[in-house]
PDB file of C-alpha atoms in Angstrom:
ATOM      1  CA  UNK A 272     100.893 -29.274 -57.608  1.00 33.00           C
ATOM      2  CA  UNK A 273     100.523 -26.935 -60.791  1.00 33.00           C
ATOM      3  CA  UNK A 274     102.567 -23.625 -59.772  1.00 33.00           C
ATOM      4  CA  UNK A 275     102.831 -20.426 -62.357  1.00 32.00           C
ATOM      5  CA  UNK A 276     106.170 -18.810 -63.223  1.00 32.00           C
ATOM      6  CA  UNK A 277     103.868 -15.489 -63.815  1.00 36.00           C
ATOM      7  CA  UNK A 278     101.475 -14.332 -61.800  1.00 37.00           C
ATOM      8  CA  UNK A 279      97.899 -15.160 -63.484  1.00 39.00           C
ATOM      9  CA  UNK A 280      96.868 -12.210 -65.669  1.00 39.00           C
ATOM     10  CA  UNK A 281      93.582 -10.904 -64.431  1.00 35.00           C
ATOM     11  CA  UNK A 282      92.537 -10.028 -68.151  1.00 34.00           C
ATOM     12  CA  UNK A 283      93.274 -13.423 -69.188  1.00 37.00           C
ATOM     13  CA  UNK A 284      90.196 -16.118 -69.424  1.00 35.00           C
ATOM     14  CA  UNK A 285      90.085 -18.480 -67.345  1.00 38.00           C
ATOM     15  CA  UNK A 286      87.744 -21.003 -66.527  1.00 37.00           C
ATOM     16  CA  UNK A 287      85.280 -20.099 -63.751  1.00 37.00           C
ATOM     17  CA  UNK A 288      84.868 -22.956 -61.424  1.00 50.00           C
ATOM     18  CA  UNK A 289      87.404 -24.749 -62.334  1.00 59.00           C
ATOM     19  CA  UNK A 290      90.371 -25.675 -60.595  1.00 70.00           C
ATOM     20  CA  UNK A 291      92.033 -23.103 -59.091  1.00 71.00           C
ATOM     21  CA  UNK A 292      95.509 -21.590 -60.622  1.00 79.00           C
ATOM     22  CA  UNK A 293      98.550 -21.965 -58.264  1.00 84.00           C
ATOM     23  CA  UNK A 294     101.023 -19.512 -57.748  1.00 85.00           C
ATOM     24  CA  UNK A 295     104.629 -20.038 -56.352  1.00 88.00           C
ATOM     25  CA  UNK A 296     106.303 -17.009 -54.949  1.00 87.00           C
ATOM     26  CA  UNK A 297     109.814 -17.106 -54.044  1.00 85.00           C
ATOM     27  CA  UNK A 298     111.069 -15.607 -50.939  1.00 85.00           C
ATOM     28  CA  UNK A 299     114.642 -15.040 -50.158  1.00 82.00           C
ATOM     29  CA  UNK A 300     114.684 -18.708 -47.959  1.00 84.00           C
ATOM     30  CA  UNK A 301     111.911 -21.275 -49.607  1.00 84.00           C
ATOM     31  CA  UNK A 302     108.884 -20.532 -51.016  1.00 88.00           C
ATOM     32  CA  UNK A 303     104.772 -19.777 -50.647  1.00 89.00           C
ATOM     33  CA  UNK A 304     101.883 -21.356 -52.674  1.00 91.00           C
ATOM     34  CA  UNK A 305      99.083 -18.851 -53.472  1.00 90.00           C
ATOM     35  CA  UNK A 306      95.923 -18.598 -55.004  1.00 88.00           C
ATOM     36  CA  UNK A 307      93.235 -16.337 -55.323  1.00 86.00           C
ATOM     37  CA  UNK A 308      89.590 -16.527 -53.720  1.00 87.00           C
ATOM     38  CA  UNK A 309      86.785 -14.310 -54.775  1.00 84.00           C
ATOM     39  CA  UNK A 310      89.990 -12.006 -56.043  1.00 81.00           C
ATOM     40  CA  UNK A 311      91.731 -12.266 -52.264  1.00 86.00           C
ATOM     41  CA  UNK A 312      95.353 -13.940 -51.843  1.00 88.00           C
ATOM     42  CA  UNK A 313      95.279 -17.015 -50.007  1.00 92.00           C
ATOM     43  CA  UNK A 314      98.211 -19.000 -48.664  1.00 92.00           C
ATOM     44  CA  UNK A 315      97.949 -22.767 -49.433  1.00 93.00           C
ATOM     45  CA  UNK A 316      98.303 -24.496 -45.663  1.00 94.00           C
ATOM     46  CA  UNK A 317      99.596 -27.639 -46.663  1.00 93.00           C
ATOM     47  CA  UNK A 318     103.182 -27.230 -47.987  1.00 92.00           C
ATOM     48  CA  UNK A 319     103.784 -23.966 -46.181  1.00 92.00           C
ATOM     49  CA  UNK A 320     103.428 -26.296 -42.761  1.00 92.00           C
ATOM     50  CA  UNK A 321     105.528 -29.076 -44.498  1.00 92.00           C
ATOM     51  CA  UNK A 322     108.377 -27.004 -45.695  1.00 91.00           C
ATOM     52  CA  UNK A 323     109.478 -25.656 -41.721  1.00 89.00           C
ATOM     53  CA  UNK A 324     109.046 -29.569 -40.944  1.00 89.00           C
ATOM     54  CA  UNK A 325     105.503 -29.289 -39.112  1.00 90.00           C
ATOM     55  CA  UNK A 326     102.789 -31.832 -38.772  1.00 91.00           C
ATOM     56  CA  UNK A 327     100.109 -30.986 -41.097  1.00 93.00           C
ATOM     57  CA  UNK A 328      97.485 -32.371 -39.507  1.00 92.00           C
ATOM     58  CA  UNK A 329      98.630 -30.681 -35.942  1.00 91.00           C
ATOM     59  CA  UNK A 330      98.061 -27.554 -37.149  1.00 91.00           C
ATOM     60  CA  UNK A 331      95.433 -27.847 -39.583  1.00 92.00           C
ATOM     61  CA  UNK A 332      93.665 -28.963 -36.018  1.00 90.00           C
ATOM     62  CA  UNK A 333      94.913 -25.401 -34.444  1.00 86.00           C
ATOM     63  CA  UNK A 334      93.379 -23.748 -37.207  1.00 86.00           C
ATOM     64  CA  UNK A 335      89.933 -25.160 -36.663  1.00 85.00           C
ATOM     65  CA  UNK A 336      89.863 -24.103 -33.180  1.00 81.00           C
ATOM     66  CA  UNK A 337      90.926 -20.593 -33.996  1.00 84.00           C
ATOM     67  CA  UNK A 338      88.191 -17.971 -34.362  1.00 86.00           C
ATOM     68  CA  UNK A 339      90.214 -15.373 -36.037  1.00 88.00           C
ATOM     69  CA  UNK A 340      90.744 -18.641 -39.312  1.00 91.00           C
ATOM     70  CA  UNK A 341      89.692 -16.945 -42.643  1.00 91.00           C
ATOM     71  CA  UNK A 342      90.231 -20.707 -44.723  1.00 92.00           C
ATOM     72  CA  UNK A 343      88.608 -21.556 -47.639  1.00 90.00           C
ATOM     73  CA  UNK A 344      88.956 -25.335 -49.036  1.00 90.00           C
ATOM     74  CA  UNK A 345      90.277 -24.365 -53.093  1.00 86.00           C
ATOM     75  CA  UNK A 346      90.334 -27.032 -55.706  1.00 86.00           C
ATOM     76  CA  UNK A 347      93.935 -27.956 -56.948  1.00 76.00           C
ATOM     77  CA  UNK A 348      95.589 -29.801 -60.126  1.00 70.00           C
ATOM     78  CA  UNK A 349      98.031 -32.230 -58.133  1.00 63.00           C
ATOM     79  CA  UNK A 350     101.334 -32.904 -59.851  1.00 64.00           C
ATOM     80  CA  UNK A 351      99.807 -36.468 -60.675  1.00 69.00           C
ATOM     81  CA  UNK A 352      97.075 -34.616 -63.025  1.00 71.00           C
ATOM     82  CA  UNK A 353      94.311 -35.194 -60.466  1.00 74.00           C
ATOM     83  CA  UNK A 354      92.341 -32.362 -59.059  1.00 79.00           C
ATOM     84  CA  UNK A 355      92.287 -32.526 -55.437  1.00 80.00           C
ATOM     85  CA  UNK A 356      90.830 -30.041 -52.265  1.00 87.00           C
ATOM     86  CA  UNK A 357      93.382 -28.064 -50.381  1.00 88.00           C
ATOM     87  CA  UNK A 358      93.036 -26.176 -47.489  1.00 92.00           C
ATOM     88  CA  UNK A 359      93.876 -22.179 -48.204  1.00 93.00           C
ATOM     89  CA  UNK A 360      93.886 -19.497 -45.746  1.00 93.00           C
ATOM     90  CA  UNK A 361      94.028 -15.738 -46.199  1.00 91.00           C
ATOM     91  CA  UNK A 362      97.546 -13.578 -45.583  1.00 89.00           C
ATOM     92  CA  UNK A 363      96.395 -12.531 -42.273  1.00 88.00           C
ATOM     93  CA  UNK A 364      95.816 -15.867 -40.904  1.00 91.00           C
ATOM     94  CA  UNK A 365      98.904 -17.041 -41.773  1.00 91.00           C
ATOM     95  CA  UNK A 366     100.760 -14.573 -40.067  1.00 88.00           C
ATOM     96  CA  UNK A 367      98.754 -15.187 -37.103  1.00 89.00           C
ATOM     97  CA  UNK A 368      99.115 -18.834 -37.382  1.00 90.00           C
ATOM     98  CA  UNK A 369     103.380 -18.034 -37.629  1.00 88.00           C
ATOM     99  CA  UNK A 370     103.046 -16.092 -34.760  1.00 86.00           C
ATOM    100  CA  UNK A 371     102.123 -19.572 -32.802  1.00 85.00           C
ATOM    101  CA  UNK A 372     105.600 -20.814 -33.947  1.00 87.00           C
ATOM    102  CA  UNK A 373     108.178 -20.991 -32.034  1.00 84.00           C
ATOM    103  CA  UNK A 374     111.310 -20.452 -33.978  1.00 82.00           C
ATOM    104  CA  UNK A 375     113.097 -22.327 -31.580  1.00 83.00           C
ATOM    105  CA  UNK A 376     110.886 -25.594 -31.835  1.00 81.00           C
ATOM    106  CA  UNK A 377     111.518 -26.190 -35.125  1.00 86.00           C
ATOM    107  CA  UNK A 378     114.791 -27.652 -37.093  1.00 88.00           C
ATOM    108  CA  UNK A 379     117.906 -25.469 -37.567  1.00 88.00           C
ATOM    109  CA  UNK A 380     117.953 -26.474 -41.465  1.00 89.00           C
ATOM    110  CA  UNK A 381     114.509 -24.726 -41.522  1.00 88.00           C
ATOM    111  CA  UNK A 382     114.345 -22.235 -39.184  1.00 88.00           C
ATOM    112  CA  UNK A 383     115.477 -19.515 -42.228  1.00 89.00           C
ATOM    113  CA  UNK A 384     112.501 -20.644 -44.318  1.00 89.00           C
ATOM    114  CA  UNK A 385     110.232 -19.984 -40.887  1.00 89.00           C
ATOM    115  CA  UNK A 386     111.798 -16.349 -40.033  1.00 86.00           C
ATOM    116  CA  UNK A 387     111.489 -15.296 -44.214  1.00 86.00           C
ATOM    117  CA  UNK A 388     107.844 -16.622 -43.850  1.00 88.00           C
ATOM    118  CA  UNK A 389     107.219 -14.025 -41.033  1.00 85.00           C
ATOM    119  CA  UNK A 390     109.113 -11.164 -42.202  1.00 84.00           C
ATOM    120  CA  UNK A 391     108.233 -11.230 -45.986  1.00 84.00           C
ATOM    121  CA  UNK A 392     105.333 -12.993 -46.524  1.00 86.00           C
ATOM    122  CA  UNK A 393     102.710  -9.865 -46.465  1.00 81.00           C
ATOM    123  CA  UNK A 394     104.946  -7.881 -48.825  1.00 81.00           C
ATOM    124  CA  UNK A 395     105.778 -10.451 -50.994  1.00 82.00           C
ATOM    125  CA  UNK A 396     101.724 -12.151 -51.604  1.00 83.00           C
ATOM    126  CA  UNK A 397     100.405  -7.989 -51.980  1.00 76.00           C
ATOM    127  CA  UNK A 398     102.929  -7.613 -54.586  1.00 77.00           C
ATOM    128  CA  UNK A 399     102.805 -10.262 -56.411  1.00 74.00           C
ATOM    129  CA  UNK A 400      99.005 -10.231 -56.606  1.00 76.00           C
ATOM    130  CA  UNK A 401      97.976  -6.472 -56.814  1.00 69.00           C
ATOM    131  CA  UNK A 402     101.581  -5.323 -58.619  1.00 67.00           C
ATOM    132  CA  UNK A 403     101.888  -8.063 -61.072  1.00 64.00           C
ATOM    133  CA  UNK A 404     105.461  -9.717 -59.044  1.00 64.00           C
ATOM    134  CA  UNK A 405     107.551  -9.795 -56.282  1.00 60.00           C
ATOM    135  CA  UNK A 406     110.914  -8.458 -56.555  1.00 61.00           C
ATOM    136  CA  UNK A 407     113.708  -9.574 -53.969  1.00 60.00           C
ATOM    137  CA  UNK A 408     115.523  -6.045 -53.005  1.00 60.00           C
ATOM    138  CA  UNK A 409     118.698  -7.942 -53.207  1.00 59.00           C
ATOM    139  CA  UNK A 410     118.660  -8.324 -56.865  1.00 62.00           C
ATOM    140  CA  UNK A 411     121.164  -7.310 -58.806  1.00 68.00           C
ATOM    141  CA  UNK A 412     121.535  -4.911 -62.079  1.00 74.00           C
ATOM    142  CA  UNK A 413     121.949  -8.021 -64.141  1.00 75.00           C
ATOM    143  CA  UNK A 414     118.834  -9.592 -62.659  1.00 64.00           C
ATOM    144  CA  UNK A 415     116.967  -6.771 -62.817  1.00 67.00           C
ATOM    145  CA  UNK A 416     117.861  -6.693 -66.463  1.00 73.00           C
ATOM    146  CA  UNK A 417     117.183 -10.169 -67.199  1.00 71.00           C
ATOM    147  CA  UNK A 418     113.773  -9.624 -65.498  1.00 65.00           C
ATOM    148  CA  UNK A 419     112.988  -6.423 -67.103  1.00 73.00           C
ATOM    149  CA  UNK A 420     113.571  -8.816 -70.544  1.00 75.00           C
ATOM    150  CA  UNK A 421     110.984 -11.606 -69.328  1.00 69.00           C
ATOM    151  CA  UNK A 422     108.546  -9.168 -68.536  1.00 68.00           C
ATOM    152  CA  UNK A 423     108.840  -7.491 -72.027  1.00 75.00           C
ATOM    153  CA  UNK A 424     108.414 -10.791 -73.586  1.00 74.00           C
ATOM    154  CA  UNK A 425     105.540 -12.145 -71.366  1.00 70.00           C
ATOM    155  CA  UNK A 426     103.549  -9.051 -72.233  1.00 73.00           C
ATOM    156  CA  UNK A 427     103.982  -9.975 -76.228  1.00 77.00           C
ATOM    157  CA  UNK A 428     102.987 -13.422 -75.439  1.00 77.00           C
ATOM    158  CA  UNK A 429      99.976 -12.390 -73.642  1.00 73.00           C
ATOM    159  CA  UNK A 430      98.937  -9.843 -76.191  1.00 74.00           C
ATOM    160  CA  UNK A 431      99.369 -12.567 -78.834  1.00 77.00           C
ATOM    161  CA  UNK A 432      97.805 -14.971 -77.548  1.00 77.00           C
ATOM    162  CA  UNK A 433      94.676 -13.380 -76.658  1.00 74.00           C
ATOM    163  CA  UNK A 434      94.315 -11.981 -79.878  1.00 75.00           C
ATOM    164  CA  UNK A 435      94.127 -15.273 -81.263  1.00 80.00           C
ATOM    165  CA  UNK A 436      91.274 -16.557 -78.695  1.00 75.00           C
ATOM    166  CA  UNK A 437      89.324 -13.095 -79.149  1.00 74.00           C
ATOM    167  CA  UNK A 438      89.044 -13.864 -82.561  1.00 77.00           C
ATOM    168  CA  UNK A 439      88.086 -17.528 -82.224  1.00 79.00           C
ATOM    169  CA  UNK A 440      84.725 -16.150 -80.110  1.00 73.00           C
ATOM    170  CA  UNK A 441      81.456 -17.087 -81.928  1.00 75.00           C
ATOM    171  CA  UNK A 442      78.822 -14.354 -83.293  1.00 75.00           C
ATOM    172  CA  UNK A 443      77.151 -14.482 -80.126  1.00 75.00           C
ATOM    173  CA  UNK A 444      80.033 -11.792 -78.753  1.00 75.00           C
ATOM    174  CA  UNK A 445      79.547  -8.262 -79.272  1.00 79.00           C
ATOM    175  CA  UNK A 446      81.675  -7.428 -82.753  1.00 79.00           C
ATOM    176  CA  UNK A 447      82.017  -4.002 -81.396  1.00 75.00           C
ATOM    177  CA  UNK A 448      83.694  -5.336 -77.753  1.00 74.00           C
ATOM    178  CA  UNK A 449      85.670  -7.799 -79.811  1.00 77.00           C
ATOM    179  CA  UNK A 450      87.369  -5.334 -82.471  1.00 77.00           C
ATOM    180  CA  UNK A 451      88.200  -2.883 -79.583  1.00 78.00           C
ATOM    181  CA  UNK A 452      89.440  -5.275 -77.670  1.00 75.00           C
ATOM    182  CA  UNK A 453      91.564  -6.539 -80.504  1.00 77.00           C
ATOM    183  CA  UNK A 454      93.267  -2.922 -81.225  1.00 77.00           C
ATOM    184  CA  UNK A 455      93.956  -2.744 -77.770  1.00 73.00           C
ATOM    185  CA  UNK A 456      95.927  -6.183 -77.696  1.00 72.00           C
ATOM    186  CA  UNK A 457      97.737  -4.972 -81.216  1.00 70.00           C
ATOM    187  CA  UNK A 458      98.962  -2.422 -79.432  1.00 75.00           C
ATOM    188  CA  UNK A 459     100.057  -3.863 -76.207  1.00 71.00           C
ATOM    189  CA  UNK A 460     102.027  -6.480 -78.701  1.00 71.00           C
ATOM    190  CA  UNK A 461     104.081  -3.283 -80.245  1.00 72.00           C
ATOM    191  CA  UNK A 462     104.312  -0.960 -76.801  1.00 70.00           C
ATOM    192  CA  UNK A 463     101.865   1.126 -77.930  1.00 72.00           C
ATOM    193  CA  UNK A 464      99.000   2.869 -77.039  1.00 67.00           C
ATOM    194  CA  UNK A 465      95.566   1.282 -78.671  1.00 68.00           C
ATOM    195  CA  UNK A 466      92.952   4.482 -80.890  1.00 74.00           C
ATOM    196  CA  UNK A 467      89.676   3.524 -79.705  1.00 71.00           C
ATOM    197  CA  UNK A 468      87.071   6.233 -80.521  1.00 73.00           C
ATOM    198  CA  UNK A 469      85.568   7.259 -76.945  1.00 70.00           C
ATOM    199  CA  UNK A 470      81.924   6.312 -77.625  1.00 71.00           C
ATOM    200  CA  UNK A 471      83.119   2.155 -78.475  1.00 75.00           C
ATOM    201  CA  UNK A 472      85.615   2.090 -75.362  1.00 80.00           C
ATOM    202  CA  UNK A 473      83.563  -0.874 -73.147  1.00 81.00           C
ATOM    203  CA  UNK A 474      81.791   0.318 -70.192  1.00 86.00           C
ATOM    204  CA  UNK A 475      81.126  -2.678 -67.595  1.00 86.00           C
ATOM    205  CA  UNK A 476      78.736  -2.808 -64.978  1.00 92.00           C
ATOM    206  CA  UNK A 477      81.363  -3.329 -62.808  1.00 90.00           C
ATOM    207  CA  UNK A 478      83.260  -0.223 -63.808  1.00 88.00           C
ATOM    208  CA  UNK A 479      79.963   2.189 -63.353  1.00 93.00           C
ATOM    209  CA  UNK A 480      79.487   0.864 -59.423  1.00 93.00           C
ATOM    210  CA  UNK A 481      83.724   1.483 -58.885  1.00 90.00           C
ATOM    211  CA  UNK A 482      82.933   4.836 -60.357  1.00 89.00           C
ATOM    212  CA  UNK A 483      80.259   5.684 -58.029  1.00 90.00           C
ATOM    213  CA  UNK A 484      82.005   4.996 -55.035  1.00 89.00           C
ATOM    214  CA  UNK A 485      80.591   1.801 -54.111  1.00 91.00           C
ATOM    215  CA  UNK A 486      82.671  -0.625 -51.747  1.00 89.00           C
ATOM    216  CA  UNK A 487      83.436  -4.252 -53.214  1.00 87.00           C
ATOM    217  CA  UNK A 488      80.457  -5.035 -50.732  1.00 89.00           C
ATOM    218  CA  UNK A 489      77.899  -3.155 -52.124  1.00 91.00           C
ATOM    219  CA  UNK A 490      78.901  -3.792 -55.639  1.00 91.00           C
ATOM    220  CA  UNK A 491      78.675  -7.201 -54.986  1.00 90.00           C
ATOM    221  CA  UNK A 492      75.293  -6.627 -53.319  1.00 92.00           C
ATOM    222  CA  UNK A 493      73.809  -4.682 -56.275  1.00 92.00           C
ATOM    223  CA  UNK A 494      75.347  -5.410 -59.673  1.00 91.00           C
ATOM    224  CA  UNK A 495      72.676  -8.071 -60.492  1.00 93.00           C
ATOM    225  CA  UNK A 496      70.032  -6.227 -59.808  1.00 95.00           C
ATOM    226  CA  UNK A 497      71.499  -3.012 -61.469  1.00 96.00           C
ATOM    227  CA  UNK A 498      72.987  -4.982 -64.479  1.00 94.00           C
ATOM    228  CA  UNK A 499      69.374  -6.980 -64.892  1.00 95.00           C
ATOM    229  CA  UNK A 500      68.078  -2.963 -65.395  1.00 95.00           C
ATOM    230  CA  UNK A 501      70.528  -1.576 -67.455  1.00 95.00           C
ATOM    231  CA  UNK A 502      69.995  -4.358 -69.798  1.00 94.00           C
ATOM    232  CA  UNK A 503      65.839  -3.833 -69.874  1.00 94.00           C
ATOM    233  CA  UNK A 504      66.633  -0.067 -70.320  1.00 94.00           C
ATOM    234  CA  UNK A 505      69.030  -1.243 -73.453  1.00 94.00           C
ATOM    235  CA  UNK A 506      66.295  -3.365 -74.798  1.00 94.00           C
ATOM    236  CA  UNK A 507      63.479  -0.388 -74.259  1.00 93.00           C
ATOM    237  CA  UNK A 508      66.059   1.355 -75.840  1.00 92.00           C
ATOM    238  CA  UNK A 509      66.899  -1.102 -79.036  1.00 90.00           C
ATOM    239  CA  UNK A 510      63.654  -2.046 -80.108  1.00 90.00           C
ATOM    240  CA  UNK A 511      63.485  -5.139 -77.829  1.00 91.00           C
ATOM    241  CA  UNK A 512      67.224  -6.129 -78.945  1.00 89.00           C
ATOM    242  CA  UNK A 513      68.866  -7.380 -76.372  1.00 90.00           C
ATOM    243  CA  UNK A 514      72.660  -6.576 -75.617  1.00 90.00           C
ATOM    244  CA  UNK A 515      75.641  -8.385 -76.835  1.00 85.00           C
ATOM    245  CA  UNK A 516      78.075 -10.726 -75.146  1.00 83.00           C
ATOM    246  CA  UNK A 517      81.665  -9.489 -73.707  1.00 79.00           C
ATOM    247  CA  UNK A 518      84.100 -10.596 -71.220  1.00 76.00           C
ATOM    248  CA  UNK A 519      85.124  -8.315 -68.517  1.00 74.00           C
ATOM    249  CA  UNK A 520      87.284  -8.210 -64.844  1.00 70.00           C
ATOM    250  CA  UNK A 521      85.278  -8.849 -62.332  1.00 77.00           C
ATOM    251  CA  UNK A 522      86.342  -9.477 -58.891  1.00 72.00           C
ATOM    252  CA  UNK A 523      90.064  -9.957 -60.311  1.00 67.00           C
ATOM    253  CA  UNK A 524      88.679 -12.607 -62.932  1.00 71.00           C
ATOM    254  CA  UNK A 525      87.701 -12.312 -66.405  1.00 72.00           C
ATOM    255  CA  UNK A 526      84.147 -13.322 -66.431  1.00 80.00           C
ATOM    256  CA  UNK A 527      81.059 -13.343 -69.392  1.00 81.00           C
ATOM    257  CA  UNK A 528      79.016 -10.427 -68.875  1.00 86.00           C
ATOM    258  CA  UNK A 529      77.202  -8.446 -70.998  1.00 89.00           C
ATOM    259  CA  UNK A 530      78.487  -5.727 -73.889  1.00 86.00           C
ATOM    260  CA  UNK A 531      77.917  -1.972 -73.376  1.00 90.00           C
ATOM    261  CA  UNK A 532      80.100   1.092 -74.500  1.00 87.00           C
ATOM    262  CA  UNK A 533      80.386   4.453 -73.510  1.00 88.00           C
ATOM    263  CA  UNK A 534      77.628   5.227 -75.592  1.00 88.00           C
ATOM    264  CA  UNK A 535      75.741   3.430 -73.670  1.00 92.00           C
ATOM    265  CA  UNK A 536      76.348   5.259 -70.078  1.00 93.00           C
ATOM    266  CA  UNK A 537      73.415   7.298 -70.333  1.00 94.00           C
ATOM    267  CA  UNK A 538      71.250   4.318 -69.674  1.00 94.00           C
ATOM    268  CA  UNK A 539      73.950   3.336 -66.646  1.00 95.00           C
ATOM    269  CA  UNK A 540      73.293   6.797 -65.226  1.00 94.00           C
ATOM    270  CA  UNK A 541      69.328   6.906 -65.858  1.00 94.00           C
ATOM    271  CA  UNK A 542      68.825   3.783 -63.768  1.00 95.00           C
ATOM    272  CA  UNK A 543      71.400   4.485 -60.681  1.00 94.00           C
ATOM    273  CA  UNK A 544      70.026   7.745 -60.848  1.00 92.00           C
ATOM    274  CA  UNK A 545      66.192   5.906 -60.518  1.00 92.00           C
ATOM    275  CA  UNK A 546      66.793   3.370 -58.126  1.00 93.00           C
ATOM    276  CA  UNK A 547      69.975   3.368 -56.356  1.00 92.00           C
ATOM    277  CA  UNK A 548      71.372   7.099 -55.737  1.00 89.00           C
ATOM    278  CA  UNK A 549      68.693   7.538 -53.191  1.00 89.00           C
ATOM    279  CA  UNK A 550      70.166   3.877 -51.624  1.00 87.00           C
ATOM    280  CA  UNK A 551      73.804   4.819 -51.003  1.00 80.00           C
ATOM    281  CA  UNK A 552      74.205   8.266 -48.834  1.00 64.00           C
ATOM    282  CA  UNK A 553      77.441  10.094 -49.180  1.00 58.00           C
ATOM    283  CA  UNK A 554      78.173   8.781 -52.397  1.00 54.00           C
ATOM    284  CA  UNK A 555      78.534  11.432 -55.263  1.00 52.00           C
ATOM    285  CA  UNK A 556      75.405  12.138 -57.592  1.00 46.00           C
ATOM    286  CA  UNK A 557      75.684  12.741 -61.054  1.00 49.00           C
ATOM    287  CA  UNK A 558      74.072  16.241 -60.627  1.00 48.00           C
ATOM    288  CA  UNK A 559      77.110  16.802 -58.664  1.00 47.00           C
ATOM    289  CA  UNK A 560      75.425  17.178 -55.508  1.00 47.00           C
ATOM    290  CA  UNK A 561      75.703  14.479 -52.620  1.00 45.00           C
ATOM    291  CA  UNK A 562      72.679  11.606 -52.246  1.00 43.00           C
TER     292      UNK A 562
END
């Protein structure tokens, strides 16, 4: 199975709908595979079972008869090239699933790797996913250091490298998005801190629903219908020109969506204000009043 030394950069591109990017987190006995679905982090079933010495199909049964299973089937690239379907379940069925296990049914030369599944295995899959790693609290200065140094250089090697693919995008991307988005990978590359002018930072569809308070439900719910808007109100806008093409983070992925700036959030707020502040109670209104 394909397993990441890193943690897969949510800015980075990757290829939507294809297989899914496998991530290998060490604990302080053995080790978890992880992936993410629709930006969650899920536990892949098979080797976790196989590494405390448990019949995979045994409990891959339990799991169907479970009600509380949150298990999605995630396409993986096996070590033999081929792309195969793996059963992956979410963090809290997997500690409810080790909560079936009897510590005292499996083998002694694996019973470590079951007892560091239960005790770290939340900590370790939030950090890793939502804080970039996982860091054993038994490291030492010298491995602190050392990993202090990889991080240093990953973050040049990422900057790097998607300079190079930003400028390899056809004329069909926005020029504006990809220039900013160039400065701002410059300056990740030297520590710094990118100068964007305020009205040509990108503003994402995305972004405007987080800002309005909107849970990843309703965004979800909404941001076609608001983003099909936004875009009519650029065109009425433009002369009929329709808006550019960008990538942005959505849902913890890097996806194609389409290319607005700052200067552009006075159409954002003219349609929310139109058809959706009225929709969502409670959340705050531009007029600073409540909807």
């Amino acid at each position: 199975m394909k397993t990441l030394i890193d943690a897969p950069d949510p800015d980075e591109p990757n290829e939507h709908g294809g297989p899914a990017e496998v991530a290998r987190i060490k604990l302080s006995t053995g080790a978890i595979d992880t992936v993410l679905v629709d930006g969650e982090p899920f536990v892949v079933f098979r080797p976790a079972v196989e590494a405390i010495g448990l019949s995979y199909p045994a409990q891959f049964r339990k799991l169907r008869d479970r009600s509380w299973v949150n298990r999605s089937d995630i396409a993986t690239v096996a070590e033999d090239g081929k792309t195969r379907l793996m059963a992956a379940v979410d963090v809290r069925t997997f500690l409810m699933w080790l909560a079936t296990v009897n510590e005292n049914k499996v083998a002694e030369a694996v019973r470590s790797t079951l007892v560091a599944y239960q005790r770290e295995t939340t900590t370790a899959v939030n950090d890793y996913w939502t804080r970039g790693g996982a860091i054993n609290e038994r490291a030492t200065d010298d491995q602190l250091d050392a990993l202090q140094q990889q991080i240093e250089e990953r973050r040049m090697r990422r900057a790097l490298g998607l300079i190079t693919l930003v400028a390899a995008m056809d004329d069909s991307v926005d020029p504006r998005w990809k220039r900013t988005r160039q400065l701002h990978h410059y300056a990740e590359a030297s520590g710094e801190v990118a100068e964007i002018a305020p009205g040509d930072r990108a503003l994402l569809v995305e972004t405007y629903l987080n800002d309005q308070g909107l849970s990843r439900t309703e965004r979800k719910s909404v941001r076609s219908s608001f983003g099909r808007r936004v875009s009519l109100a650029y065109q009425m806008t433009h002369d009929g020109r329709k808006p550019k093409d960008s990538f942005g983070l959505v849902d913890g992925r890097e996806r194609a969506v389409k290319s607005y700036t700052e200067a552009d959030r006075p159409l954002f707020d003219k349609v929310w204000e139109e058809f959706y502040a009225d929709r969502y109670p409670g959340q705050p209104r531009l007029d600073g009043g409540a909807s």
